[in-house]
PDB file of C-alpha atoms and ligand atoms in Angstrom:
ATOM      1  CA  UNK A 691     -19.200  -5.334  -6.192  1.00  0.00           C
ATOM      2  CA  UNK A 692     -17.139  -4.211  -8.602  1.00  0.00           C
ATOM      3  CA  UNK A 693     -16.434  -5.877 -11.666  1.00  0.00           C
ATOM      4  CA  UNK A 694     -12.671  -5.915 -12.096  1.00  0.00           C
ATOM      5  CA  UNK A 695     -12.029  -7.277 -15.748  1.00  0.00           C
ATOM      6  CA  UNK A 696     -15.196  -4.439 -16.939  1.00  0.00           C
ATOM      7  CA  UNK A 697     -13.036  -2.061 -15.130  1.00  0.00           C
ATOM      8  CA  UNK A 698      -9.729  -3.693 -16.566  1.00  0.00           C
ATOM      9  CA  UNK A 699     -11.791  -3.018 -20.178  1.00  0.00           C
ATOM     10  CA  UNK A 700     -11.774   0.921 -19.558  1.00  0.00           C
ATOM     11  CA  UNK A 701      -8.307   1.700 -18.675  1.00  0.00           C
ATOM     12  CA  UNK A 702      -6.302   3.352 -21.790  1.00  0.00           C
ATOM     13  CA  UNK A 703      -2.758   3.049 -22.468  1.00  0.00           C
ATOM     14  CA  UNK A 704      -1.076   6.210 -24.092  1.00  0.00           C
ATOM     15  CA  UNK A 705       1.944   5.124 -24.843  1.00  0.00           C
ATOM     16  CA  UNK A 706       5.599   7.269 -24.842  1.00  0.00           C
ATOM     17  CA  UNK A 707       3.472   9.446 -22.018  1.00  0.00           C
ATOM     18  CA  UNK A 708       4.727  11.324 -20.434  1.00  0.00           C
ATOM     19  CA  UNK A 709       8.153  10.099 -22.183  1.00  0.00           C
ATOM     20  CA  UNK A 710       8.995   8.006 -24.745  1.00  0.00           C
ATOM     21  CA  UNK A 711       9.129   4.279 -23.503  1.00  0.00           C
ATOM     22  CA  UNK A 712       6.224   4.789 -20.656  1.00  0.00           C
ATOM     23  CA  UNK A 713       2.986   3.096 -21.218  1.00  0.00           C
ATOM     24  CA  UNK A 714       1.251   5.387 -19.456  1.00  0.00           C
ATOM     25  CA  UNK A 715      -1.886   3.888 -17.759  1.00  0.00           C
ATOM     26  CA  UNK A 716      -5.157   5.655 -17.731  1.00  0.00           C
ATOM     27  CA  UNK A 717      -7.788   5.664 -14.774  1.00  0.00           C
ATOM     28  CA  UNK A 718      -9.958   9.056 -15.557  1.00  0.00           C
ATOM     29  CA  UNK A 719     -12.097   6.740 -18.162  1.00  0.00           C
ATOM     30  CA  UNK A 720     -13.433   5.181 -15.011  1.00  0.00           C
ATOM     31  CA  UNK A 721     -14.190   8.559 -13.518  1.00  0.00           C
ATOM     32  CA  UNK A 722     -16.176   9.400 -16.331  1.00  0.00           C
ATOM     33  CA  UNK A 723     -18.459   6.649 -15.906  1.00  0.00           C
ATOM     34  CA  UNK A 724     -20.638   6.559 -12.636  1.00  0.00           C
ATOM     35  CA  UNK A 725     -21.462   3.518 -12.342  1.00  0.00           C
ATOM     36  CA  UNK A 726     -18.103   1.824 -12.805  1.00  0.00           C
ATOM     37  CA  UNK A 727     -16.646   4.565 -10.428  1.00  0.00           C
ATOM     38  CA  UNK A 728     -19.301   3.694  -7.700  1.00  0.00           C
ATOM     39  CA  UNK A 729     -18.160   0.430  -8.234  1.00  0.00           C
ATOM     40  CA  UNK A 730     -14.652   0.835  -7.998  1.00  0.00           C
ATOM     41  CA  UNK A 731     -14.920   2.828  -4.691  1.00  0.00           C
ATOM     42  CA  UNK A 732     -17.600   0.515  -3.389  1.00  0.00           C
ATOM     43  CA  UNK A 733     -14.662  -2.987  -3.812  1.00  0.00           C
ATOM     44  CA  UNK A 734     -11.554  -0.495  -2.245  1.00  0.00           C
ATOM     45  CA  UNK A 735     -13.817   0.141   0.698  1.00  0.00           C
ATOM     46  CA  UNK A 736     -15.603  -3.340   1.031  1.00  0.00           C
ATOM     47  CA  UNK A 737     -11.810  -4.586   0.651  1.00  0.00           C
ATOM     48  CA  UNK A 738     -11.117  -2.543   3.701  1.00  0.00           C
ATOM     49  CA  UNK A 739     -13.679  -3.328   6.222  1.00  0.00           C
ATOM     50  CA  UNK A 740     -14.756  -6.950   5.471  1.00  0.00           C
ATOM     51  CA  UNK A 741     -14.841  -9.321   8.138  1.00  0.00           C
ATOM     52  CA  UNK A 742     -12.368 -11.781   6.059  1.00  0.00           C
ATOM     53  CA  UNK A 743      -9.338  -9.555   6.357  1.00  0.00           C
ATOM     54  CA  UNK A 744      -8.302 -10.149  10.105  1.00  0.00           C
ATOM     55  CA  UNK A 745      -6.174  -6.897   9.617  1.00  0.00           C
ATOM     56  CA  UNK A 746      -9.078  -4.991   9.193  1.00  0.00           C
ATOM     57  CA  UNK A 747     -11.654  -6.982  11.623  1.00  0.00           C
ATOM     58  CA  UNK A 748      -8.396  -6.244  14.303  1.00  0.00           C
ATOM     59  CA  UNK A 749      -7.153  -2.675  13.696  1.00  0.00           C
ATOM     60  CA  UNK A 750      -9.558   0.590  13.020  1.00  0.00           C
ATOM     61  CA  UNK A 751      -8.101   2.742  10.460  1.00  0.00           C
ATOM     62  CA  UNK A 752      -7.961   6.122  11.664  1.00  0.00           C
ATOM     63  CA  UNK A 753      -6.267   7.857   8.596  1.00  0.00           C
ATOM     64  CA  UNK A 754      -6.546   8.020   4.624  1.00  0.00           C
ATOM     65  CA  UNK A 755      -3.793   9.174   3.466  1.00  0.00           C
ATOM     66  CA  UNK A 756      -3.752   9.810  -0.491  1.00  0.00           C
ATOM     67  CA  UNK A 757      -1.148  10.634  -2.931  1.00  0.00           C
ATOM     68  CA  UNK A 758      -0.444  13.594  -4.617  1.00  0.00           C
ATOM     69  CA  UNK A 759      -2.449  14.341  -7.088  1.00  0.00           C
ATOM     70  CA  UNK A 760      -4.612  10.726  -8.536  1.00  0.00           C
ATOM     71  CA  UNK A 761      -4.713   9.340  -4.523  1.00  0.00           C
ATOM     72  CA  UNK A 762      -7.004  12.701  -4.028  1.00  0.00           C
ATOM     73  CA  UNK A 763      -9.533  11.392  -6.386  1.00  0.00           C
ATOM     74  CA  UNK A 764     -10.158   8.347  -3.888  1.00  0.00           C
ATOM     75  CA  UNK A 765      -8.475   8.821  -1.114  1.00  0.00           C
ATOM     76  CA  UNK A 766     -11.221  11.350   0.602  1.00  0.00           C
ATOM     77  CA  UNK A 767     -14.044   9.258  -0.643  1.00  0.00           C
ATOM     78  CA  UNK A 768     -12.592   6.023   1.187  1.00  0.00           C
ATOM     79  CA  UNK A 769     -11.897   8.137   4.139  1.00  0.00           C
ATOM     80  CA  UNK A 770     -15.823   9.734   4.500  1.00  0.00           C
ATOM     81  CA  UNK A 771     -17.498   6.311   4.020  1.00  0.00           C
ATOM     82  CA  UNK A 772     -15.030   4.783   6.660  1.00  0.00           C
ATOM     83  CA  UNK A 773     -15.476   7.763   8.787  1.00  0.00           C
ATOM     84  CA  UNK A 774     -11.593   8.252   8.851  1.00  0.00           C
ATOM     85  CA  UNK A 775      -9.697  11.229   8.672  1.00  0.00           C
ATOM     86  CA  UNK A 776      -8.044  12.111   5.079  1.00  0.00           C
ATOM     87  CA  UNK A 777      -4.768  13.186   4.976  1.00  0.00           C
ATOM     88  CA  UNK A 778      -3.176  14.618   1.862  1.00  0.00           C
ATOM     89  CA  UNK A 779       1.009  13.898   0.758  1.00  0.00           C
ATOM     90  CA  UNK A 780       1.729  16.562  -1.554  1.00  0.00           C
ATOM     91  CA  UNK A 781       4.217  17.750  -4.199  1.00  0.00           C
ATOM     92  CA  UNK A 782       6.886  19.908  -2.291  1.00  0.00           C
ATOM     93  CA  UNK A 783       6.112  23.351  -1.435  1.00  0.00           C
ATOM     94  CA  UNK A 784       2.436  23.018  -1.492  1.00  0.00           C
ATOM     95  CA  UNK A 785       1.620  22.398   1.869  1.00  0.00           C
ATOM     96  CA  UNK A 786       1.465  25.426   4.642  1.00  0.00           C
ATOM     97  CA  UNK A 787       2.731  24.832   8.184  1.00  0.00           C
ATOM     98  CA  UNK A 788       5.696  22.604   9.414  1.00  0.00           C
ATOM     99  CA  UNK A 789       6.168  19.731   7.299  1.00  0.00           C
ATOM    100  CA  UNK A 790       8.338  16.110   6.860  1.00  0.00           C
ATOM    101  CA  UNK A 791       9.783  15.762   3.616  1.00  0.00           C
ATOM    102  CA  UNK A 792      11.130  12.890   1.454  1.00  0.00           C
ATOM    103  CA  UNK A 793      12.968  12.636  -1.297  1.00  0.00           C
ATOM    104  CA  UNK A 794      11.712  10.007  -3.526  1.00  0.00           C
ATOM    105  CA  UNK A 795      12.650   8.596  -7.791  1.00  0.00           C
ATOM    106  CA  UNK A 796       9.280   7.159  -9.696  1.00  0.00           C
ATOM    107  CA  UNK A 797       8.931   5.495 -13.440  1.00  0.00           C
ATOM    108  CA  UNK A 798       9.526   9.176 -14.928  1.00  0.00           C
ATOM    109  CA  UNK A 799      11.093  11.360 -12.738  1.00  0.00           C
ATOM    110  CA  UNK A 800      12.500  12.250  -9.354  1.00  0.00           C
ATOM    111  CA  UNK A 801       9.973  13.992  -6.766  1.00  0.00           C
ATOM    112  CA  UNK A 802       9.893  15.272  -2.936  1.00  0.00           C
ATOM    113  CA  UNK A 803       6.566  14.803  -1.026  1.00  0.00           C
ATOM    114  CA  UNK A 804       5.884  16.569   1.895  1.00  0.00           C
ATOM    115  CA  UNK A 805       2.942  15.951   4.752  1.00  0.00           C
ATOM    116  CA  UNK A 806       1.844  18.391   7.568  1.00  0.00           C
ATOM    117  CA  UNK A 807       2.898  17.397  10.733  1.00  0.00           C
ATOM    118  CA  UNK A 808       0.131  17.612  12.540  1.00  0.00           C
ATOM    119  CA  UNK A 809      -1.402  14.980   9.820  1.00  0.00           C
ATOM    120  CA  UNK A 810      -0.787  12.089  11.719  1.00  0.00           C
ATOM    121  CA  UNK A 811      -0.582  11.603  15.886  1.00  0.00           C
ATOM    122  CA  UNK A 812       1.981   8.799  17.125  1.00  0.00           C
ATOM    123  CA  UNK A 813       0.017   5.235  17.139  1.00  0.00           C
ATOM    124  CA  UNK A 814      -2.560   5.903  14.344  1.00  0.00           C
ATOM    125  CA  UNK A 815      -3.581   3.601  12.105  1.00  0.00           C
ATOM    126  CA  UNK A 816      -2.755   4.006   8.459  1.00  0.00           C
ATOM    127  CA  UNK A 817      -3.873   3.172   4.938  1.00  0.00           C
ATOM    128  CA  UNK A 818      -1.836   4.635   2.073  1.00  0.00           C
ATOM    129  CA  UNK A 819      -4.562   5.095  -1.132  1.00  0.00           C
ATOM    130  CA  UNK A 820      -3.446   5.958  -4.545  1.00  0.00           C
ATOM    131  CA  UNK A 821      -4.591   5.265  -8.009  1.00  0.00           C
ATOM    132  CA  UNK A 822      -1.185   2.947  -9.419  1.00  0.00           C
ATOM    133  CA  UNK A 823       1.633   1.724  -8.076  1.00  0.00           C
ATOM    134  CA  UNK A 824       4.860   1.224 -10.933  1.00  0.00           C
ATOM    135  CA  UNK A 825       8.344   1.182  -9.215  1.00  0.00           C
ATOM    136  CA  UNK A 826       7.012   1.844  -5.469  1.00  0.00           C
ATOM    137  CA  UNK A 827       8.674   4.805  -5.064  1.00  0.00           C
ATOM    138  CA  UNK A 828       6.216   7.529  -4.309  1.00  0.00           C
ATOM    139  CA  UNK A 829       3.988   5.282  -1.983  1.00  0.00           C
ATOM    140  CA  UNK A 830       7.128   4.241   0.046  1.00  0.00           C
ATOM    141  CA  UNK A 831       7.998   7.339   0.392  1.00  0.00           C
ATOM    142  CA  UNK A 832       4.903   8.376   1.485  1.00  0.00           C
ATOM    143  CA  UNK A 833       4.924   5.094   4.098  1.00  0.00           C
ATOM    144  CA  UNK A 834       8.291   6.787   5.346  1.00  0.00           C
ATOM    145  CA  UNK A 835       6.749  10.483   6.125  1.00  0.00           C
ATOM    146  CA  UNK A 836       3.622   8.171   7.850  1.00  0.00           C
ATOM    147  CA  UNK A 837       6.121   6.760   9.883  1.00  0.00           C
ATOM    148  CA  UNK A 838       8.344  10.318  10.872  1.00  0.00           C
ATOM    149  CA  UNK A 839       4.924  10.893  12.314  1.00  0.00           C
ATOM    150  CA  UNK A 840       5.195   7.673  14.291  1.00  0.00           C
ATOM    151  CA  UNK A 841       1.876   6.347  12.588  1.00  0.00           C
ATOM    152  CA  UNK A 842       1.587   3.013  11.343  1.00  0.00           C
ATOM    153  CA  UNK A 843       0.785   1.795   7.639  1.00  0.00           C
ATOM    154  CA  UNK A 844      -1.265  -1.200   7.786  1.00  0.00           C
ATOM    155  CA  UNK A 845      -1.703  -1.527   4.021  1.00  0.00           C
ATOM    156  CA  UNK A 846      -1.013   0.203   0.850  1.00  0.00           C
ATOM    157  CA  UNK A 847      -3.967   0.099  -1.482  1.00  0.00           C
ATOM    158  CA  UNK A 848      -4.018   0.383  -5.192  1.00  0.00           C
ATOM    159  CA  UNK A 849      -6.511   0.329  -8.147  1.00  0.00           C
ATOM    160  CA  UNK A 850      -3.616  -0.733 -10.289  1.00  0.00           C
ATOM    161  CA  UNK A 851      -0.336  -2.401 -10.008  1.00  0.00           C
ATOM    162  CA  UNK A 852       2.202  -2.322 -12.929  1.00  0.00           C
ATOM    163  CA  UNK A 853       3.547  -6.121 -11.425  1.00  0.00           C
ATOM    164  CA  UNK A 854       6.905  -6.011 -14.109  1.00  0.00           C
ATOM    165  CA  UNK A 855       8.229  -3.225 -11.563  1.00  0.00           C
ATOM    166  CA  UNK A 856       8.196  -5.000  -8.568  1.00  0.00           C
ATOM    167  CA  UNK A 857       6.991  -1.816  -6.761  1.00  0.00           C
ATOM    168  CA  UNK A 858       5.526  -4.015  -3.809  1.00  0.00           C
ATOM    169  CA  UNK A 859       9.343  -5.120  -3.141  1.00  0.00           C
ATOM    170  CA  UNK A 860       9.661  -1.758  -1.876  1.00  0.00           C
ATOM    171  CA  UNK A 861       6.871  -1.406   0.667  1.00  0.00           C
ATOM    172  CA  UNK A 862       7.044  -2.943   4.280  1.00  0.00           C
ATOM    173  CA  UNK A 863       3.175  -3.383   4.658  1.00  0.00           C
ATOM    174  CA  UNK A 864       0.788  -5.511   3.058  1.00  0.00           C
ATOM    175  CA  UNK A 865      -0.145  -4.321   0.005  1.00  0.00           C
ATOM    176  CA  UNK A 866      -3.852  -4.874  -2.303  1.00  0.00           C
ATOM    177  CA  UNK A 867      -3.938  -3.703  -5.593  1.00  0.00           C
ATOM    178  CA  UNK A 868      -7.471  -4.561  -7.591  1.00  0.00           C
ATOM    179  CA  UNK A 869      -6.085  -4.760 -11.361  1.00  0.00           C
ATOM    180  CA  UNK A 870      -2.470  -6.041 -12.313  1.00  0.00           C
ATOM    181  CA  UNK A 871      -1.869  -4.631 -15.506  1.00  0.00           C
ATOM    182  CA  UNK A 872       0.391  -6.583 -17.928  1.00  0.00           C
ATOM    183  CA  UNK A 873       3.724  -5.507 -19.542  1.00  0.00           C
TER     184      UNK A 873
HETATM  185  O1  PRP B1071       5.342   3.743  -8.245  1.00  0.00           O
HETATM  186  P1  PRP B1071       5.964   4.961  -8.819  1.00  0.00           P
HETATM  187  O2  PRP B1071       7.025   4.658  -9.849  1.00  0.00           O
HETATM  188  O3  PRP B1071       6.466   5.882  -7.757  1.00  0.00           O
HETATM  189  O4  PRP B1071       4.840   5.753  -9.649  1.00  0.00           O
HETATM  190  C1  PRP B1071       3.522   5.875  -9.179  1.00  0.00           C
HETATM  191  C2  PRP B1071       3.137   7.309  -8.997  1.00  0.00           C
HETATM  192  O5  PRP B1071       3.218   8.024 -10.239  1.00  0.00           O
HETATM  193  C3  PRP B1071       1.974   8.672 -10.492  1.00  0.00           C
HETATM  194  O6  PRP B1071       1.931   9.943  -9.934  1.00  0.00           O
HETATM  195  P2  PRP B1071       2.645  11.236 -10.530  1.00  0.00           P
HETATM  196  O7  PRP B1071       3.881  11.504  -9.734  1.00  0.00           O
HETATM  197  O8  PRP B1071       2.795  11.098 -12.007  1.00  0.00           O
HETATM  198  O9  PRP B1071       1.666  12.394 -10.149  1.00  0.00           O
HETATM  199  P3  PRP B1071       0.201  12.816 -10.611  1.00  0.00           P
HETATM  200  O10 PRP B1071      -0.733  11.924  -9.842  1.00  0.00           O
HETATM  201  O11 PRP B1071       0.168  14.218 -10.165  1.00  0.00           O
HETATM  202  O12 PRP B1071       0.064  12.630 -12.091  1.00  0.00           O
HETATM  203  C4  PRP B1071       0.954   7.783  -9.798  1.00  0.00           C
HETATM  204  O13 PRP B1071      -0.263   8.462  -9.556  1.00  0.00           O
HETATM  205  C5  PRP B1071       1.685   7.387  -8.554  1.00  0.00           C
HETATM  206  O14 PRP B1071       1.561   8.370  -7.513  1.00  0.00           O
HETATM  207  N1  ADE B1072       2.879   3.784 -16.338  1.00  0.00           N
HETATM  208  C1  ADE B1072       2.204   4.645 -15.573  1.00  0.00           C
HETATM  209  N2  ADE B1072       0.941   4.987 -15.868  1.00  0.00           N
HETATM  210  C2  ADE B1072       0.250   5.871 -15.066  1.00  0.00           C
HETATM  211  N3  ADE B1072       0.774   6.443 -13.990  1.00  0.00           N
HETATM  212  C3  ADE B1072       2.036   6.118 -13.663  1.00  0.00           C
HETATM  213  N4  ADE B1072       2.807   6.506 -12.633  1.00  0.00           N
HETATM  214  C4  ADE B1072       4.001   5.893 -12.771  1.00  0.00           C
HETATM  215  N5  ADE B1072       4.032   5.110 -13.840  1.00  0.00           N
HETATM  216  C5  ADE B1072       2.804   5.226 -14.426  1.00  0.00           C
END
């Protein structure tokens, strides 16, 4: 299981990145390390399927859906050790095929996502994955092109939460984030 405050230890802070007054949060120094990464993807998914989360014990997850472009560096792991489908939300104009779009604002910036639409069936079972959550913004947007689809988010999961920006205020799912990062 995962150590969190070792992971907590890793993370760097660049700050004024990627404009002045961000403290931008860093999550590849975990990637770089093995171990700690094993670790990290061995608590999201242990998170998801233990027995003590009656959401989890109650519903099967049947999609992984991951965030453009961090939420691809977990998102497909999670998915192949749960034996769910992964589903990618990208940047605009990325994605072939007939898409949903949604038009979202984050901590730097303003952004559209799109998702294919033959991502998601009606009725399946959801769990939004990305590496941080700051003002909510991306991952509720990507919770509203889950739901176009007429799937259902079950839980938005995080390695970090930047708690300050009340991002979770914006979500209408349970949400699990492993680190809260301080101000
Ligand atoms: O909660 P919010 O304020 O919406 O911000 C969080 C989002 O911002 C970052 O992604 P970014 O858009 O920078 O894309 P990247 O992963 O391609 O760097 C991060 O990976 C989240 O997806
Ligand atoms: N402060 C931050 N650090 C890393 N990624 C982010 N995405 C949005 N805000 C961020």
């Amino acid at each position: 299981m995962a150590d969190i405050e070792h992971l907590k230890t890793l993370l760097r802070v660049h700050p004024d990145f990627p404009k002045k007054g961000i403290n931008f949060l860093d999550i590849f120094p975990i990637l770089r390390d093995p171990v700690a990464f094993e670790s990290l993807i061995t608590h999201l998914v242990y998170h998801l399927t233990s027995q003590t989360i009656p959401r989890s014990s109650s519903k099967k997850i049947d999609v992984i859906v991951g965030l453009d472009a961090r939420g691809f560096l977990l998102g497909p792991i999670i998915a192949m050790r749960l034996g769910a489908a992964f589903v990618p939300v990208r940047k605009q104009g990325k994605l072939p095929g007939t898409c949903v779009t949604a038009t979202y604002e984050k901590e730097y910036g303003a952004d559209s996502f799109e998702m294919q639409e033959e991502g998601i069936k009606p009725g399946q079972n959801v769990v939004v994955v990305d590496d941080l959550i700051a003002t909510g913004g991306s991952a509720k947007a990507a919770g509203q092109l889950v739901n176009k689809l007429g799937g259902n988010v079950l839980e938005y999961l995080f390695v970090i939460e930047l708690p300050f920006l009340k991002g979770t205020q914006q979500l209408d799912a349970p949400v699990y984030s492993m680190i809260q990062a301080d101000d």
